Amino acid sequence: MGIVHRATLTPSKQELVEAWLPSRGWAAGRTIAEKVAEYRLDDPAGEVGVETILWRTDDGAVIQTPLTYRAEPLAGAEAHLVGTTDHSVLGERWVYDGCGDPVWATTLVAAIRTGGSQSQMFLEQDGQRVDIPARMEVRGSGSAAASESVDRVEAVGDDGDVTTVSAGGTVIALARVVGAPLGEGEQLTGTVVESGESSVLAVLRTP
């Protein structure tokens, strides 16, 4: 469960991602046309924001950008920094490509292995919690009772429209372009609530 603040980000998430995309081979010159949906997963420690946003691009593709939001820089992750933004409630935030952040890996692997789903988001209004309906529902295919945390990311590599992340002995294949084939393994499936469209977003591969 996570709180969504009524806040302004300068620059906005879309502006940060738009400035970062040209450096990504899988973006292939694409530009963002609109936001499709997003889903959040909970950091067990409650310190790092973990959000994945899906964007439709000018050529009709849907791309997936996992992002983490931190109050301080993540040591050793300079190559994965998307940028910094000023949050009108929380102050300066360091925004990272989730693929280079062990907290993102921890939350994603846990969701997949335990059959978990997206976090329930809410606003605090007049002392009450107001639920925010999910725009994307995700579900892991596993049935484990628990999943170990990931303490490091060893390698991140792009192969066409797929990013492969080696983290804590686990290999994650993430569809940067939704619909890209990811191979076999336990998976995270996402459904856009408005359209009902479902896709495999990530797979855990055998190392």
PDB file of C-alpha atoms in Angstrom:
ATOM      1  CA  MET A   1       0.000   0.000   0.000  1.00  0.00           C
ATOM      2  CA  GLY A   2       1.343   3.422  -0.894  1.00  0.00           C
ATOM      3  CA  ILE A   3       0.456   7.074  -0.513  1.00  0.00           C
ATOM      4  CA  VAL A   4       0.095   9.272  -3.585  1.00  0.00           C
ATOM      5  CA  HIS A   5       0.820  12.892  -2.709  1.00  0.00           C
ATOM      6  CA  ARG A   6      -0.940  15.823  -4.314  1.00  0.00           C
ATOM      7  CA  ALA A   7       2.333  17.211  -5.567  1.00  0.00           C
ATOM      8  CA  THR A   8       4.137  18.778  -8.486  1.00  0.00           C
ATOM      9  CA  LEU A   9       7.330  17.264  -9.931  1.00  0.00           C
ATOM     10  CA  THR A  10       9.763  19.535 -11.758  1.00  0.00           C
ATOM     11  CA  PRO A  11      10.699  18.185 -14.235  1.00  0.00           C
ATOM     12  CA  SER A  12       7.780  15.785 -14.572  1.00  0.00           C
ATOM     13  CA  LYS A  13       8.184  12.030 -14.907  1.00  0.00           C
ATOM     14  CA  GLN A  14       7.347  12.235 -18.603  1.00  0.00           C
ATOM     15  CA  GLU A  15       9.913  14.982 -19.167  1.00  0.00           C
ATOM     16  CA  LEU A  16      12.584  12.919 -17.396  1.00  0.00           C
ATOM     17  CA  VAL A  17      11.802   9.820 -19.444  1.00  0.00           C
ATOM     18  CA  GLU A  18      11.638  11.777 -22.711  1.00  0.00           C
ATOM     19  CA  ALA A  19      15.115  13.199 -22.085  1.00  0.00           C
ATOM     20  CA  TRP A  20      16.488   9.725 -21.225  1.00  0.00           C
ATOM     21  CA  LEU A  21      14.951   7.677 -24.054  1.00  0.00           C
ATOM     22  CA  PRO A  22      17.352   8.804 -26.826  1.00  0.00           C
ATOM     23  CA  SER A  23      20.189   7.066 -24.960  1.00  0.00           C
ATOM     24  CA  ARG A  24      18.355   3.707 -25.032  1.00  0.00           C
ATOM     25  CA  GLY A  25      18.865   1.455 -28.041  1.00  0.00           C
ATOM     26  CA  TRP A  26      15.462  -0.201 -27.611  1.00  0.00           C
ATOM     27  CA  ALA A  27      13.741   3.191 -27.891  1.00  0.00           C
ATOM     28  CA  ALA A  28      14.888   3.323 -31.554  1.00  0.00           C
ATOM     29  CA  GLY A  29      14.099   7.008 -32.037  1.00  0.00           C
ATOM     30  CA  ARG A  30      10.599   6.655 -30.626  1.00  0.00           C
ATOM     31  CA  THR A  31       8.922   9.563 -28.860  1.00  0.00           C
ATOM     32  CA  ILE A  32       6.156   9.406 -26.258  1.00  0.00           C
ATOM     33  CA  ALA A  33       2.642  10.077 -27.502  1.00  0.00           C
ATOM     34  CA  GLU A  34       0.725   9.302 -24.296  1.00  0.00           C
ATOM     35  CA  LYS A  35       0.799   7.522 -20.966  1.00  0.00           C
ATOM     36  CA  VAL A  36      -1.049   4.191 -21.036  1.00  0.00           C
ATOM     37  CA  ALA A  37      -0.984   3.033 -17.405  1.00  0.00           C
ATOM     38  CA  GLU A  38       1.260   2.408 -14.439  1.00  0.00           C
ATOM     39  CA  TYR A  39       1.688  -0.034 -11.576  1.00  0.00           C
ATOM     40  CA  ARG A  40       3.538   0.202  -8.287  1.00  0.00           C
ATOM     41  CA  LEU A  41       5.167  -2.401  -6.078  1.00  0.00           C
ATOM     42  CA  ASP A  42       6.009  -1.971  -2.391  1.00  0.00           C
ATOM     43  CA  ASP A  43       9.571  -1.583  -1.114  1.00  0.00           C
ATOM     44  CA  PRO A  44       9.646  -3.855   1.975  1.00  0.00           C
ATOM     45  CA  ALA A  45      11.590  -1.147   3.843  1.00  0.00           C
ATOM     46  CA  GLY A  46       9.200   1.596   2.795  1.00  0.00           C
ATOM     47  CA  GLU A  47      12.016   3.892   1.679  1.00  0.00           C
ATOM     48  CA  VAL A  48      12.098   3.689  -2.124  1.00  0.00           C
ATOM     49  CA  GLY A  49       9.257   4.426  -4.515  1.00  0.00           C
ATOM     50  CA  VAL A  50       8.903   1.699  -7.166  1.00  0.00           C
ATOM     51  CA  GLU A  51       6.728   2.472 -10.180  1.00  0.00           C
ATOM     52  CA  THR A  52       6.578   1.118 -13.717  1.00  0.00           C
ATOM     53  CA  ILE A  53       5.005   3.316 -16.376  1.00  0.00           C
ATOM     54  CA  LEU A  54       3.803   2.145 -19.782  1.00  0.00           C
ATOM     55  CA  TRP A  55       3.851   4.705 -22.580  1.00  0.00           C
ATOM     56  CA  ARG A  56       2.478   4.590 -26.096  1.00  0.00           C
ATOM     57  CA  THR A  57       4.960   5.953 -28.614  1.00  0.00           C
ATOM     58  CA  ASP A  58       4.485   7.789 -31.885  1.00  0.00           C
ATOM     59  CA  ASP A  59       4.723   4.546 -33.896  1.00  0.00           C
ATOM     60  CA  GLY A  60       2.031   2.796 -31.831  1.00  0.00           C
ATOM     61  CA  ALA A  61       4.392   0.659 -29.717  1.00  0.00           C
ATOM     62  CA  VAL A  62       3.987   0.437 -25.938  1.00  0.00           C
ATOM     63  CA  ILE A  63       7.219   0.761 -23.974  1.00  0.00           C
ATOM     64  CA  GLN A  64       7.802  -0.107 -20.327  1.00  0.00           C
ATOM     65  CA  THR A  65       9.941   2.042 -18.024  1.00  0.00           C
ATOM     66  CA  PRO A  66      10.435   0.836 -14.444  1.00  0.00           C
ATOM     67  CA  LEU A  67      11.495   3.738 -12.231  1.00  0.00           C
ATOM     68  CA  THR A  68      12.658   4.029  -8.644  1.00  0.00           C
ATOM     69  CA  TYR A  69      12.478   7.227  -6.606  1.00  0.00           C
ATOM     70  CA  ARG A  70      15.066   7.809  -3.898  1.00  0.00           C
ATOM     71  CA  ALA A  71      15.750  10.549  -1.346  1.00  0.00           C
ATOM     72  CA  GLU A  72      19.512  10.127  -1.849  1.00  0.00           C
ATOM     73  CA  PRO A  73      21.743   8.892  -4.694  1.00  0.00           C
ATOM     74  CA  LEU A  74      22.186   5.122  -5.024  1.00  0.00           C
ATOM     75  CA  ALA A  75      25.890   4.354  -4.707  1.00  0.00           C
ATOM     76  CA  GLY A  76      27.403   2.771  -7.808  1.00  0.00           C
ATOM     77  CA  ALA A  77      24.288   3.285  -9.943  1.00  0.00           C
ATOM     78  CA  GLU A  78      25.329   6.407 -11.840  1.00  0.00           C
ATOM     79  CA  ALA A  79      24.895   4.608 -15.185  1.00  0.00           C
ATOM     80  CA  HIS A  80      21.233   3.989 -14.339  1.00  0.00           C
ATOM     81  CA  LEU A  81      20.300   7.510 -13.248  1.00  0.00           C
ATOM     82  CA  VAL A  82      17.424   8.865 -15.320  1.00  0.00           C
ATOM     83  CA  GLY A  83      17.612  12.264 -13.635  1.00  0.00           C
ATOM     84  CA  THR A  84      16.623  14.278 -10.585  1.00  0.00           C
ATOM     85  CA  THR A  85      13.349  16.036  -9.904  1.00  0.00           C
ATOM     86  CA  ASP A  86      12.002  18.416  -7.297  1.00  0.00           C
ATOM     87  CA  HIS A  87       8.966  16.943  -5.528  1.00  0.00           C
ATOM     88  CA  SER A  88       6.871  19.716  -4.000  1.00  0.00           C
ATOM     89  CA  VAL A  89       6.153  17.591  -0.907  1.00  0.00           C
ATOM     90  CA  LEU A  90       9.193  15.297  -0.535  1.00  0.00           C
ATOM     91  CA  GLY A  91      11.950  17.530  -1.930  1.00  0.00           C
ATOM     92  CA  GLU A  92      14.675  16.451  -4.326  1.00  0.00           C
ATOM     93  CA  ARG A  93      14.340  12.907  -5.650  1.00  0.00           C
ATOM     94  CA  TRP A  94      16.838  10.810  -7.576  1.00  0.00           C
ATOM     95  CA  VAL A  95      15.070   8.826 -10.290  1.00  0.00           C
ATOM     96  CA  TYR A  96      16.681   5.605 -11.557  1.00  0.00           C
ATOM     97  CA  ASP A  97      15.991   3.076 -14.260  1.00  0.00           C
ATOM     98  CA  GLY A  98      14.622   0.294 -12.086  1.00  0.00           C
ATOM     99  CA  CYS A  99      16.693  -2.305 -13.910  1.00  0.00           C
ATOM    100  CA  GLY A 100      19.766  -0.992 -12.104  1.00  0.00           C
ATOM    101  CA  ASP A 101      18.183  -0.802  -8.651  1.00  0.00           C
ATOM    102  CA  PRO A 102      18.151  -3.822  -6.311  1.00  0.00           C
ATOM    103  CA  VAL A 103      14.959  -2.603  -4.625  1.00  0.00           C
ATOM    104  CA  TRP A 104      13.096  -2.790  -7.940  1.00  0.00           C
ATOM    105  CA  ALA A 105      14.531  -6.277  -8.509  1.00  0.00           C
ATOM    106  CA  THR A 106      13.449  -7.344  -5.014  1.00  0.00           C
ATOM    107  CA  THR A 107       9.874  -6.168  -5.508  1.00  0.00           C
ATOM    108  CA  LEU A 108       9.513  -7.622  -9.001  1.00  0.00           C
ATOM    109  CA  VAL A 109      10.989 -11.014  -8.133  1.00  0.00           C
ATOM    110  CA  ALA A 110       8.780 -11.222  -5.044  1.00  0.00           C
ATOM    111  CA  ALA A 111       5.648 -10.401  -7.033  1.00  0.00           C
ATOM    112  CA  ILE A 112       6.451 -13.054  -9.621  1.00  0.00           C
ATOM    113  CA  ARG A 113       7.484 -15.831  -7.233  1.00  0.00           C
ATOM    114  CA  THR A 114       4.670 -15.358  -4.723  1.00  0.00           C
ATOM    115  CA  GLY A 115       1.842 -14.616  -7.142  1.00  0.00           C
ATOM    116  CA  GLY A 116       1.748 -11.030  -5.939  1.00  0.00           C
ATOM    117  CA  SER A 117      -0.047  -8.051  -7.453  1.00  0.00           C
ATOM    118  CA  GLN A 118       0.319  -4.295  -7.728  1.00  0.00           C
ATOM    119  CA  SER A 119       0.236  -2.117  -4.610  1.00  0.00           C
ATOM    120  CA  GLN A 120      -3.010  -0.463  -3.618  1.00  0.00           C
ATOM    121  CA  MET A 121      -2.514   3.291  -3.862  1.00  0.00           C
ATOM    122  CA  PHE A 122      -4.450   5.906  -1.916  1.00  0.00           C
ATOM    123  CA  LEU A 123      -4.706   9.610  -1.174  1.00  0.00           C
ATOM    124  CA  GLU A 124      -4.977  11.034   2.316  1.00  0.00           C
ATOM    125  CA  GLN A 125      -7.911  13.447   2.311  1.00  0.00           C
ATOM    126  CA  ASP A 126      -9.377  15.083   5.407  1.00  0.00           C
ATOM    127  CA  GLY A 127      -7.729  12.458   7.576  1.00  0.00           C
ATOM    128  CA  GLN A 128      -9.178   9.600   5.529  1.00  0.00           C
ATOM    129  CA  ARG A 129      -7.553   7.223   3.059  1.00  0.00           C
ATOM    130  CA  VAL A 130      -9.161   7.340  -0.370  1.00  0.00           C
ATOM    131  CA  ASP A 131      -8.342   4.387  -2.635  1.00  0.00           C
ATOM    132  CA  ILE A 132      -7.089   5.136  -6.155  1.00  0.00           C
ATOM    133  CA  PRO A 133      -8.340   2.577  -8.699  1.00  0.00           C
ATOM    134  CA  ALA A 134      -5.516   0.770 -10.506  1.00  0.00           C
ATOM    135  CA  ARG A 135      -5.033   1.574 -14.195  1.00  0.00           C
ATOM    136  CA  MET A 136      -3.004  -1.616 -14.623  1.00  0.00           C
ATOM    137  CA  GLU A 137      -3.427  -4.862 -12.719  1.00  0.00           C
ATOM    138  CA  VAL A 138      -0.421  -7.169 -12.536  1.00  0.00           C
ATOM    139  CA  ARG A 139      -0.084 -10.710 -11.230  1.00  0.00           C
ATOM    140  CA  GLY A 140       2.836 -13.054 -10.715  1.00  0.00           C
ATOM    141  CA  SER A 141       2.524 -16.678 -11.802  1.00  0.00           C
ATOM    142  CA  GLY A 142       4.385 -18.245  -8.878  1.00  0.00           C
ATOM    143  CA  SER A 143       3.044 -19.697  -5.651  1.00  0.00           C
ATOM    144  CA  ALA A 144       5.991 -19.531  -3.244  1.00  0.00           C
ATOM    145  CA  ALA A 145       5.291 -18.474   0.321  1.00  0.00           C
ATOM    146  CA  ALA A 146       8.109 -15.910   0.308  1.00  0.00           C
ATOM    147  CA  SER A 147      10.953 -14.497  -1.768  1.00  0.00           C
ATOM    148  CA  GLU A 148      14.426 -13.411  -0.675  1.00  0.00           C
ATOM    149  CA  SER A 149      15.487  -9.805  -1.095  1.00  0.00           C
ATOM    150  CA  VAL A 150      18.000  -8.844  -3.783  1.00  0.00           C
ATOM    151  CA  ASP A 151      21.008  -6.995  -2.403  1.00  0.00           C
ATOM    152  CA  ARG A 152      22.789  -6.144  -5.648  1.00  0.00           C
ATOM    153  CA  VAL A 153      22.471  -5.901  -9.408  1.00  0.00           C
ATOM    154  CA  GLU A 154      25.433  -7.545 -11.128  1.00  0.00           C
ATOM    155  CA  ALA A 155      24.678  -6.807 -14.773  1.00  0.00           C
ATOM    156  CA  VAL A 156      22.137  -5.078 -17.016  1.00  0.00           C
ATOM    157  CA  GLY A 157      22.122  -5.692 -20.762  1.00  0.00           C
ATOM    158  CA  ASP A 158      19.849  -4.886 -23.682  1.00  0.00           C
ATOM    159  CA  ASP A 159      19.046  -7.427 -26.382  1.00  0.00           C
ATOM    160  CA  GLY A 160      16.773  -5.765 -28.896  1.00  0.00           C
ATOM    161  CA  ASP A 161      13.479  -4.946 -27.173  1.00  0.00           C
ATOM    162  CA  VAL A 162      14.344  -6.908 -24.007  1.00  0.00           C
ATOM    163  CA  THR A 163      16.507  -5.904 -21.049  1.00  0.00           C
ATOM    164  CA  THR A 164      18.128  -8.715 -19.064  1.00  0.00           C
ATOM    165  CA  VAL A 165      19.015  -8.086 -15.423  1.00  0.00           C
ATOM    166  CA  SER A 166      21.268 -10.366 -13.357  1.00  0.00           C
ATOM    167  CA  ALA A 167      20.520  -9.616  -9.730  1.00  0.00           C
ATOM    168  CA  GLY A 168      21.345 -11.642  -6.652  1.00  0.00           C
ATOM    169  CA  GLY A 169      21.580 -14.887  -8.604  1.00  0.00           C
ATOM    170  CA  THR A 170      18.292 -14.282 -10.437  1.00  0.00           C
ATOM    171  CA  VAL A 171      17.941 -13.419 -14.128  1.00  0.00           C
ATOM    172  CA  ILE A 172      15.058 -11.109 -15.029  1.00  0.00           C
ATOM    173  CA  ALA A 173      13.954 -10.577 -18.632  1.00  0.00           C
ATOM    174  CA  LEU A 174      11.953  -7.358 -18.950  1.00  0.00           C
ATOM    175  CA  ALA A 175       9.958  -6.401 -22.049  1.00  0.00           C
ATOM    176  CA  ARG A 176      11.010  -2.836 -22.837  1.00  0.00           C
ATOM    177  CA  VAL A 177       8.657  -2.988 -25.809  1.00  0.00           C
ATOM    178  CA  VAL A 178       5.533  -4.743 -24.585  1.00  0.00           C
ATOM    179  CA  GLY A 179       4.887  -7.903 -26.566  1.00  0.00           C
ATOM    180  CA  ALA A 180       8.550  -8.746 -27.089  1.00  0.00           C
ATOM    181  CA  PRO A 181       9.162 -12.512 -26.598  1.00  0.00           C
ATOM    182  CA  LEU A 182      10.724 -13.208 -23.190  1.00  0.00           C
ATOM    183  CA  GLY A 183      11.181 -16.978 -23.146  1.00  0.00           C
ATOM    184  CA  GLU A 184      10.037 -19.488 -20.572  1.00  0.00           C
ATOM    185  CA  GLY A 185       9.826 -19.057 -16.817  1.00  0.00           C
ATOM    186  CA  GLU A 186       7.679 -17.689 -14.029  1.00  0.00           C
ATOM    187  CA  GLN A 187       6.215 -14.417 -15.202  1.00  0.00           C
ATOM    188  CA  LEU A 188       4.484 -11.155 -14.403  1.00  0.00           C
ATOM    189  CA  THR A 189       1.394 -10.492 -16.499  1.00  0.00           C
ATOM    190  CA  GLY A 190      -0.206  -7.061 -16.736  1.00  0.00           C
ATOM    191  CA  THR A 191      -3.707  -6.064 -17.818  1.00  0.00           C
ATOM    192  CA  VAL A 192      -4.635  -2.505 -18.750  1.00  0.00           C
ATOM    193  CA  VAL A 193      -7.922  -1.982 -16.937  1.00  0.00           C
ATOM    194  CA  GLU A 194      -9.460   0.391 -19.497  1.00  0.00           C
ATOM    195  CA  SER A 195      -8.857  -1.810 -22.542  1.00  0.00           C
ATOM    196  CA  GLY A 196      -8.600  -5.267 -20.989  1.00  0.00           C
ATOM    197  CA  GLU A 197      -5.389  -5.928 -22.959  1.00  0.00           C
ATOM    198  CA  SER A 198      -3.010  -8.369 -21.241  1.00  0.00           C
ATOM    199  CA  SER A 199       0.706  -8.911 -21.845  1.00  0.00           C
ATOM    200  CA  VAL A 200       3.641 -10.687 -20.263  1.00  0.00           C
ATOM    201  CA  LEU A 201       5.795  -7.913 -18.825  1.00  0.00           C
ATOM    202  CA  ALA A 202       8.683  -9.827 -17.253  1.00  0.00           C
ATOM    203  CA  VAL A 203       9.987 -13.386 -16.876  1.00  0.00           C
ATOM    204  CA  LEU A 204      12.391 -15.040 -14.437  1.00  0.00           C
ATOM    205  CA  ARG A 205      14.832 -17.109 -16.447  1.00  0.00           C
ATOM    206  CA  THR A 206      16.973 -19.991 -15.253  1.00  0.00           C
ATOM    207  CA  PRO A 207      20.553 -18.645 -14.740  1.00  0.00           C
TER     208      PRO A 207
END
